[in-house]
CSV table of C-alpha atoms in Angstrom, one decimal:
chain,number,residue,atom,x,y,z
A,1,MET,CA,9.9,-3.3,-11.1
A,2,SER,CA,6.9,-4.3,-12.1
A,3,ILE,CA,3.1,-2.9,-12.0
A,4,LEU,CA,0.5,-5.4,-10.9
A,5,LEU,CA,-3.1,-5.6,-12.2
A,6,THR,CA,-5.7,-7.2,-10.7
A,7,GLY,CA,-8.6,-8.0,-13.2
A,8,GLY,CA,-6.1,-7.2,-15.7
A,9,ALA,CA,-7.8,-9.7,-18.5
A,10,GLY,CA,-11.0,-7.9,-18.4
A,11,TYR,CA,-12.4,-5.2,-20.4
A,12,ILE,CA,-10.6,-1.7,-18.9
A,13,GLY,CA,-7.4,-3.7,-17.7
A,14,SER,CA,-6.9,-5.6,-20.7
A,15,HIS,CA,-6.7,-2.1,-22.7
A,16,THR,CA,-4.8,-0.6,-19.6
A,17,ALA,CA,-2.2,-3.4,-20.5
A,18,VAL,CA,-1.6,-2.6,-23.9
A,19,GLU,CA,-1.2,1.0,-23.1
A,20,LEU,CA,1.5,0.3,-20.3
A,21,LEU,CA,3.3,-2.6,-22.2
A,22,ASN,CA,3.5,0.0,-25.3
A,23,LYS,CA,5.3,2.7,-23.1
A,24,GLY,CA,7.8,-0.1,-22.1
A,25,LYS,CA,6.2,-1.2,-18.5
A,26,ASP,CA,6.9,-4.5,-16.9
A,27,LEU,CA,3.3,-6.1,-15.9
A,28,VAL,CA,2.2,-8.6,-13.8
A,29,ILE,CA,-1.6,-9.7,-14.3
A,30,ILE,CA,-3.8,-11.6,-12.1
A,31,ASP,CA,-7.3,-12.5,-13.2
A,32,ASP,CA,-9.7,-15.4,-12.1
A,33,PHE,CA,-12.0,-15.3,-15.6
A,34,SER,CA,-15.1,-14.4,-13.5
A,35,ASN,CA,-15.8,-11.7,-15.8
A,36,SER,CA,-13.3,-11.9,-18.6
A,37,ASN,CA,-11.7,-14.2,-20.9
A,38,GLU,CA,-8.5,-16.3,-21.1
A,39,LYS,CA,-8.2,-15.0,-24.7
A,40,ALA,CA,-7.5,-11.7,-23.5
A,41,LEU,CA,-3.9,-12.7,-22.5
A,42,ASP,CA,-3.0,-13.9,-26.0
A,43,ALA,CA,-4.7,-10.6,-27.6
A,44,ILE,CA,-2.7,-8.3,-25.5
A,45,LYS,CA,0.5,-10.1,-26.4
A,46,LYS,CA,0.0,-9.9,-30.1
A,47,ILE,CA,-1.4,-6.2,-30.1
A,48,THR,CA,2.0,-5.5,-28.4
A,49,GLY,CA,4.4,-7.9,-29.2
A,50,LYS,CA,5.4,-8.0,-25.6
A,51,ASP,CA,5.0,-10.7,-22.6
A,52,PHE,CA,4.0,-10.3,-18.8
A,53,LYS,CA,3.5,-12.7,-15.8
A,54,PHE,CA,0.4,-14.0,-15.4
A,55,TYR,CA,-1.3,-15.6,-12.5
A,56,LYS,CA,-4.7,-17.0,-12.6
A,57,MET,CA,-6.1,-16.6,-9.2
A,58,ASP,CA,-8.9,-14.6,-7.0
A,59,TYR,CA,-7.2,-11.2,-5.9
A,60,LYS,CA,-9.2,-11.9,-2.3
A,61,ASP,CA,-6.8,-15.1,-1.5
A,62,ARG,CA,-4.4,-13.7,0.5
A,63,GLU,CA,-2.2,-16.6,0.7
A,64,LYS,CA,-1.9,-16.7,-3.2
A,65,LEU,CA,-1.4,-12.7,-3.3
A,66,GLU,CA,1.3,-12.8,-1.0
A,67,LYS,CA,2.9,-15.5,-3.3
A,68,VAL,CA,2.7,-12.9,-6.2
A,69,PHE,CA,4.3,-10.1,-4.1
A,70,GLU,CA,7.3,-12.6,-3.0
A,71,GLU,CA,8.1,-13.6,-6.3
A,72,ASN,CA,8.0,-9.9,-8.1
A,73,GLN,CA,9.2,-6.4,-7.2
A,74,ILE,CA,6.2,-4.6,-7.7
A,75,ASP,CA,6.3,-0.9,-7.6
A,76,ALA,CA,2.6,-0.1,-8.2
A,77,VAL,CA,-0.9,-1.5,-8.3
A,78,ILE,CA,-3.8,-0.8,-10.4
A,79,ASN,CA,-7.1,-2.2,-9.3
A,80,PHE,CA,-9.6,-3.5,-12.0
A,81,ALA,CA,-10.8,-6.5,-10.4
A,82,GLY,CA,-14.1,-5.0,-9.0
A,83,PHE,CA,-17.6,-6.3,-10.0
A,84,LYS,CA,-19.5,-3.5,-12.1
A,85,ALA,CA,-22.8,-3.9,-13.2
A,86,VAL,CA,-25.3,-1.8,-11.3
A,87,GLY,CA,-28.3,-3.8,-11.8
A,88,GLU,CA,-26.7,-7.0,-10.6
A,89,SER,CA,-25.7,-5.2,-7.5
A,90,VAL,CA,-29.1,-4.4,-6.5
A,91,SER,CA,-29.8,-8.4,-6.7
A,92,LYS,CA,-26.7,-9.5,-5.5
A,93,PRO,CA,-25.5,-6.9,-2.7
A,94,ILE,CA,-23.4,-9.5,-0.6
A,95,GLU,CA,-21.6,-10.9,-3.7
A,96,TYR,CA,-20.4,-7.1,-4.4
A,97,TYR,CA,-19.3,-6.0,-1.1
A,98,THR,CA,-17.4,-9.3,-0.6
A,99,ASN,CA,-15.7,-8.9,-3.9
A,100,ASN,CA,-15.1,-5.1,-4.0
A,101,VAL,CA,-14.4,-4.2,-0.5
A,102,SER,CA,-13.0,-7.0,1.2
A,103,GLY,CA,-11.0,-7.9,-1.7
A,104,ALA,CA,-9.7,-4.1,-1.7
A,105,LEU,CA,-8.9,-4.6,1.7
A,106,VAL,CA,-7.2,-8.0,1.2
A,107,LEU,CA,-4.9,-6.4,-1.8
A,108,LEU,CA,-4.3,-3.0,0.1
A,109,ASP,CA,-3.4,-5.1,3.6
A,110,THR,CA,-0.7,-7.1,1.4
A,111,MET,CA,0.6,-4.1,-0.4
A,112,ARG,CA,1.4,-2.5,3.2
A,113,LYS,CA,3.0,-5.7,4.4
A,114,TYR,CA,5.3,-5.5,1.3
A,115,ASN,CA,5.6,-2.0,1.2
A,116,CYS,CA,4.3,-0.9,-2.0
A,117,LYS,CA,2.4,1.8,-1.8
A,118,LYS,CA,1.3,3.1,-5.0
A,119,PHE,CA,-2.2,2.5,-5.9
A,120,ILE,CA,-4.8,3.3,-8.6
A,121,PHE,CA,-8.1,2.8,-7.9
A,122,SER,CA,-11.1,2.3,-10.6
A,123,SER,CA,-13.8,4.2,-8.9
A,124,SER,CA,-16.9,5.6,-10.7
A,125,ALA,CA,-19.1,8.7,-11.4
A,126,THR,CA,-21.7,6.5,-9.0
A,127,VAL,CA,-20.1,7.8,-6.2
A,128,TYR,CA,-21.7,11.2,-6.7
A,129,GLY,CA,-25.4,9.9,-6.2
A,130,GLU,CA,-28.0,12.3,-7.4
A,131,PRO,CA,-25.6,14.8,-9.0
A,132,GLU,CA,-25.4,17.9,-6.7
A,133,ARG,CA,-24.9,19.8,-10.3
A,134,ILE,CA,-24.2,18.8,-13.7
A,135,PRO,CA,-21.2,18.9,-15.2
A,136,LEU,CA,-20.1,17.1,-12.2
A,137,THR,CA,-16.6,18.2,-10.7
A,138,GLU,CA,-14.5,16.4,-8.4
A,139,GLU,CA,-15.5,18.8,-5.6
A,140,CYS,CA,-19.1,17.7,-6.0
A,141,ARG,CA,-20.7,16.1,-3.0
A,142,VAL,CA,-20.2,12.5,-2.8
A,143,GLY,CA,-22.7,10.1,-1.3
A,144,GLY,CA,-26.5,9.2,-1.2
A,145,THR,CA,-25.2,6.6,-4.0
A,146,THR,CA,-28.1,4.6,-5.3
A,147,ASN,CA,-26.8,1.2,-5.6
A,148,PRO,CA,-24.8,-1.4,-4.1
A,149,TYR,CA,-22.0,-0.9,-6.6
A,150,GLY,CA,-21.9,2.9,-6.1
A,151,ASN,CA,-21.7,2.1,-2.2
A,152,THR,CA,-18.4,-0.4,-3.0
A,153,LYS,CA,-17.0,2.7,-4.9
A,154,LEU,CA,-17.7,5.2,-2.3
A,155,PHE,CA,-16.9,2.7,0.8
A,156,ILE,CA,-13.0,1.9,-0.8
A,157,GLU,CA,-12.5,6.2,-1.7
A,158,GLN,CA,-13.2,6.5,1.6
A,159,ILE,CA,-11.1,3.7,2.8
A,160,LEU,CA,-8.2,5.3,0.9
A,161,LYS,CA,-8.6,8.5,2.4
A,162,ASP,CA,-8.3,6.8,5.6
A,163,ILE,CA,-5.1,5.0,4.9
A,164,TYR,CA,-3.5,8.2,3.6
A,165,ASN,CA,-4.5,10.2,6.8
A,166,SER,CA,-3.0,7.4,8.6
A,167,ASP,CA,0.2,7.3,6.6
A,168,ASN,CA,0.9,9.7,4.0
A,169,THR,CA,3.7,7.8,2.4
A,170,TRP,CA,1.4,6.4,0.2
A,171,ASP,CA,0.4,7.6,-3.4
A,172,ILE,CA,-2.8,7.2,-4.1
A,173,CYS,CA,-4.9,8.3,-7.3
A,174,ILE,CA,-8.7,7.8,-7.7
A,175,LEU,CA,-9.8,7.6,-11.2
A,176,ARG,CA,-13.7,8.3,-11.3
A,177,TYR,CA,-15.0,7.1,-14.4
A,178,PHE,CA,-18.1,7.9,-16.7
A,179,ASN,CA,-19.1,5.2,-18.9
A,180,PRO,CA,-16.3,3.2,-21.0
A,181,VAL,CA,-17.5,2.1,-24.1
A,182,GLY,CA,-15.5,1.0,-27.4
A,183,SER,CA,-12.5,-1.4,-28.3
A,184,HIS,CA,-9.1,-1.3,-29.3
A,185,GLU,CA,-9.2,-0.7,-33.3
A,186,SER,CA,-7.4,-4.3,-33.6
A,187,GLY,CA,-10.6,-5.6,-32.9
A,188,LEU,CA,-8.6,-8.3,-30.6
A,189,ILE,CA,-9.9,-7.0,-27.0
A,190,GLY,CA,-13.2,-5.6,-25.9
A,191,GLU,CA,-16.2,-5.9,-23.8
A,192,GLU,CA,-17.6,-9.6,-23.0
A,193,PRO,CA,-20.1,-9.4,-20.8
A,194,GLN,CA,-21.4,-12.5,-19.5
A,195,GLY,CA,-25.1,-13.4,-20.6
A,196,ILE,CA,-27.4,-10.2,-21.2
A,197,PRO,CA,-25.3,-7.2,-21.0
A,198,ASN,CA,-25.8,-4.9,-18.4
A,199,ASN,CA,-24.2,-1.9,-20.1
A,200,LEU,CA,-25.4,-0.4,-23.2
A,201,MET,CA,-23.0,-0.5,-26.0
A,202,PRO,CA,-22.3,-4.2,-25.6
A,203,TYR,CA,-26.4,-4.5,-25.5
A,204,ILE,CA,-26.7,-2.5,-28.9
A,205,VAL,CA,-23.9,-4.4,-30.9
A,206,ARG,CA,-25.3,-7.9,-29.8
A,207,VAL,CA,-28.7,-6.8,-31.2
A,208,ALA,CA,-27.5,-5.2,-34.4
A,209,SER,CA,-25.4,-8.8,-34.9
A,210,GLY,CA,-28.8,-10.7,-34.2
A,211,LYS,CA,-27.1,-12.6,-31.6
A,212,LEU,CA,-30.0,-10.7,-29.0
A,213,GLU,CA,-33.7,-9.6,-30.3
A,214,GLN,CA,-33.9,-6.1,-29.0
A,215,LEU,CA,-32.6,-3.8,-26.7
A,216,SER,CA,-34.6,-2.4,-23.5
A,217,VAL,CA,-34.4,1.2,-23.2
A,218,PHE,CA,-34.9,1.3,-19.3
A,219,GLY,CA,-37.6,4.1,-19.3
A,220,ASN,CA,-38.5,7.1,-21.3
A,221,ASP,CA,-39.9,9.6,-18.9
A,222,TYR,CA,-36.7,11.1,-17.3
A,223,GLU,CA,-36.4,14.7,-17.7
A,224,THR,CA,-34.1,14.9,-20.6
A,225,HIS,CA,-34.3,15.8,-24.2
A,226,ASP,CA,-36.1,12.3,-25.2
A,227,GLY,CA,-36.9,11.0,-21.9
A,228,THR,CA,-33.9,8.5,-21.8
A,229,GLY,CA,-31.1,8.8,-19.4
A,230,VAL,CA,-28.1,11.0,-20.4
A,231,ARG,CA,-24.4,9.5,-19.7
A,232,ASP,CA,-20.8,10.6,-20.6
A,233,TYR,CA,-19.3,7.7,-22.8
A,234,ILE,CA,-15.9,7.6,-23.0
A,235,HIS,CA,-13.7,5.3,-25.5
A,236,VAL,CA,-12.3,2.3,-23.7
A,237,VAL,CA,-8.7,3.5,-24.9
A,238,ASP,CA,-8.9,7.0,-23.8
A,239,LEU,CA,-9.6,5.8,-20.7
A,240,ALA,CA,-7.0,3.4,-20.5
A,241,LYS,CA,-4.7,6.2,-21.5
A,242,GLY,CA,-5.8,8.2,-18.2
A,243,HIS,CA,-4.1,5.2,-16.2
A,244,VAL,CA,-0.9,5.8,-17.7
A,245,LYS,CA,-1.0,9.6,-17.0
A,246,ALA,CA,-2.3,8.8,-13.6
A,247,LEU,CA,0.7,6.4,-13.1
A,248,GLU,CA,3.4,9.0,-14.3
A,249,LYS,CA,1.5,11.5,-11.6
A,250,ILE,CA,2.1,9.6,-8.5
A,251,ASP,CA,5.4,8.6,-9.7
A,252,LYS,CA,6.7,12.3,-10.4
A,253,GLU,CA,4.7,14.0,-7.5
A,254,GLY,CA,5.5,11.9,-4.7
A,255,GLN,CA,3.1,11.0,-1.7
A,256,GLY,CA,-0.3,12.2,-1.9
A,257,ILE,CA,-4.3,11.4,-2.6
A,258,TYR,CA,-5.6,12.5,-6.2
A,259,ILE,CA,-8.9,12.1,-7.7
A,260,TYR,CA,-9.9,12.7,-11.4
A,261,ASN,CA,-12.8,12.4,-13.6
A,262,LEU,CA,-12.2,10.6,-16.7
A,263,GLY,CA,-15.0,11.3,-19.2
A,264,THR,CA,-15.5,13.6,-22.2
A,265,GLY,CA,-17.8,16.4,-20.8
A,266,THR,CA,-20.6,15.3,-23.2
A,267,GLY,CA,-23.8,14.0,-22.6
A,268,TYR,CA,-25.6,11.9,-24.7
A,269,SER,CA,-28.9,9.8,-24.4
A,270,VAL,CA,-29.7,6.5,-24.6
A,271,LEU,CA,-31.6,6.9,-28.0
A,272,ASP,CA,-28.8,9.3,-28.9
A,273,MET,CA,-26.5,6.3,-28.9
A,274,VAL,CA,-28.9,4.4,-30.5
A,275,ASN,CA,-29.4,6.9,-33.4
A,276,ALA,CA,-25.4,6.8,-33.8
A,277,PHE,CA,-24.6,3.6,-33.7
A,278,GLU,CA,-27.1,3.2,-36.8
A,279,LYS,CA,-25.7,6.0,-38.3
A,280,SER,CA,-22.0,4.9,-38.0
A,281,THR,CA,-22.2,1.2,-39.1
A,282,GLY,CA,-25.7,1.1,-41.3
A,283,LYS,CA,-27.1,-1.3,-38.8
A,284,LYS,CA,-30.4,-1.2,-37.5
A,285,VAL,CA,-31.2,-1.7,-33.8
A,286,ASN,CA,-34.5,-2.8,-32.6
A,287,TYR,CA,-35.5,-1.8,-29.3
A,288,ARG,CA,-38.4,-1.4,-26.7
A,289,ILE,CA,-39.1,0.8,-23.9
A,290,THR,CA,-39.3,-1.0,-20.6
A,291,ASP,CA,-39.4,0.6,-16.8
A,292,ARG,CA,-36.8,2.3,-15.0
A,293,ARG,CA,-34.2,0.0,-13.6
A,294,PRO,CA,-33.5,0.4,-10.3
A,295,GLY,CA,-30.5,2.8,-9.0
A,296,ASP,CA,-30.6,4.6,-12.2
A,297,ILE,CA,-30.5,8.5,-12.4
A,298,ALA,CA,-31.3,10.7,-15.2
A,299,VAL,CA,-28.3,12.9,-16.3
A,300,CYS,CA,-24.4,12.3,-15.7
A,301,TYR,CA,-21.6,13.8,-17.3
A,302,ALA,CA,-18.1,15.1,-16.2
A,303,ASP,CA,-16.5,18.2,-16.1
A,304,PRO,CA,-13.1,16.8,-17.0
A,305,LYS,CA,-11.1,19.7,-16.7
A,306,LYS,CA,-8.8,19.0,-13.6
A,307,ALA,CA,-7.6,15.5,-15.3
A,308,LYS,CA,-6.6,17.9,-18.2
A,309,GLU,CA,-4.8,20.2,-16.4
A,310,GLU,CA,-3.3,18.2,-13.9
A,311,LEU,CA,-2.9,14.9,-15.8
A,312,GLY,CA,-2.2,16.3,-19.3
A,313,TRP,CA,-5.5,13.8,-20.2
A,314,ILE,CA,-8.2,14.8,-22.4
A,315,ALA,CA,-10.4,12.0,-24.4
A,316,GLU,CA,-9.4,12.2,-27.8
A,317,LYS,CA,-11.9,9.8,-29.6
A,318,LYS,CA,-15.3,10.6,-30.9
A,319,LEU,CA,-18.8,9.2,-30.7
A,320,GLU,CA,-18.3,7.7,-33.9
A,321,ASP,CA,-15.1,5.9,-33.1
A,322,MET,CA,-16.5,4.4,-30.0
A,323,CYS,CA,-19.6,3.0,-32.2
A,324,LYS,CA,-17.3,1.7,-35.1
A,325,ASP,CA,-14.8,0.1,-32.9
A,326,SER,CA,-17.6,-1.5,-30.9
A,327,TRP,CA,-19.3,-3.0,-33.9
A,328,ASN,CA,-15.8,-4.2,-35.5
A,329,TYR,CA,-15.0,-6.1,-32.3
A,330,ILE,CA,-18.1,-7.9,-32.8
A,331,ILE,CA,-17.8,-8.6,-36.3
A,332,LYS,CA,-13.8,-10.2,-35.6
A,333,ASN,CA,-15.2,-12.3,-32.5
A,334,SER,CA,-18.5,-13.7,-33.9
């Protein structure tokens, strides 16, 4: 039996592949490299010393996807194939709805056809919209999402709930990510954004390395301790381990639909992150304050208690690890 990772060569997918292979799981990875790099596949093999099957394809291609299911005995699917940049989604809503929502429907319909009903979904804290309260628990109101990216995550969550209501033989786990940062300690895999990074840490490290001139800080007039946006940053390796725990949960518990926040429970502002990076690495980060970015909110961080109690999962890596590992990746790949 194999686990299918869609988008498995991407940032979170590749780190999760490492953790699953290290647990002795058999993997099938599909990716079209639209937001990833082929070298990640070799890096996964180098880190783990293990092999896996790979198909270069778009997960929206039903014919090719069915071929994957026909050639492999797929037991569970973890979907990492979604587009993920908030700002980009505002300027490219059609592309985001097509890839994220239509792609998920093709994937889920194919799973149903081949009677594969274990599914782990990469959702996001953006589904909470303007937070009802801080820290955010899984019981907080969802909706009122402020950008197309968040809308796609919210829509797919509702689709999954409707699927489970229609057929409760599905095992579904929805993981609401907060802000993944960092890289594998080997420096062999990390975040590889195309062009100007949309996420904070890749932007910081590229400014520190001289690849980019300065960091744009989107707004300093939020109601936070220094005026810049506050987020819950989680090390990508901790996040990857959360998927292993989620898979163990649905394997053990049987049918159900489960939702978990994956975050640290601590909020850091943009300038906190800049300062922590400078302190951890000794590298200067030039920045300038610019206008607020469309779709952004002031403060967002998790209450991760439910994941600790039900999955036995906690975020173990510290802010210093996130900064040092991010920098290590840039050094080894520049």
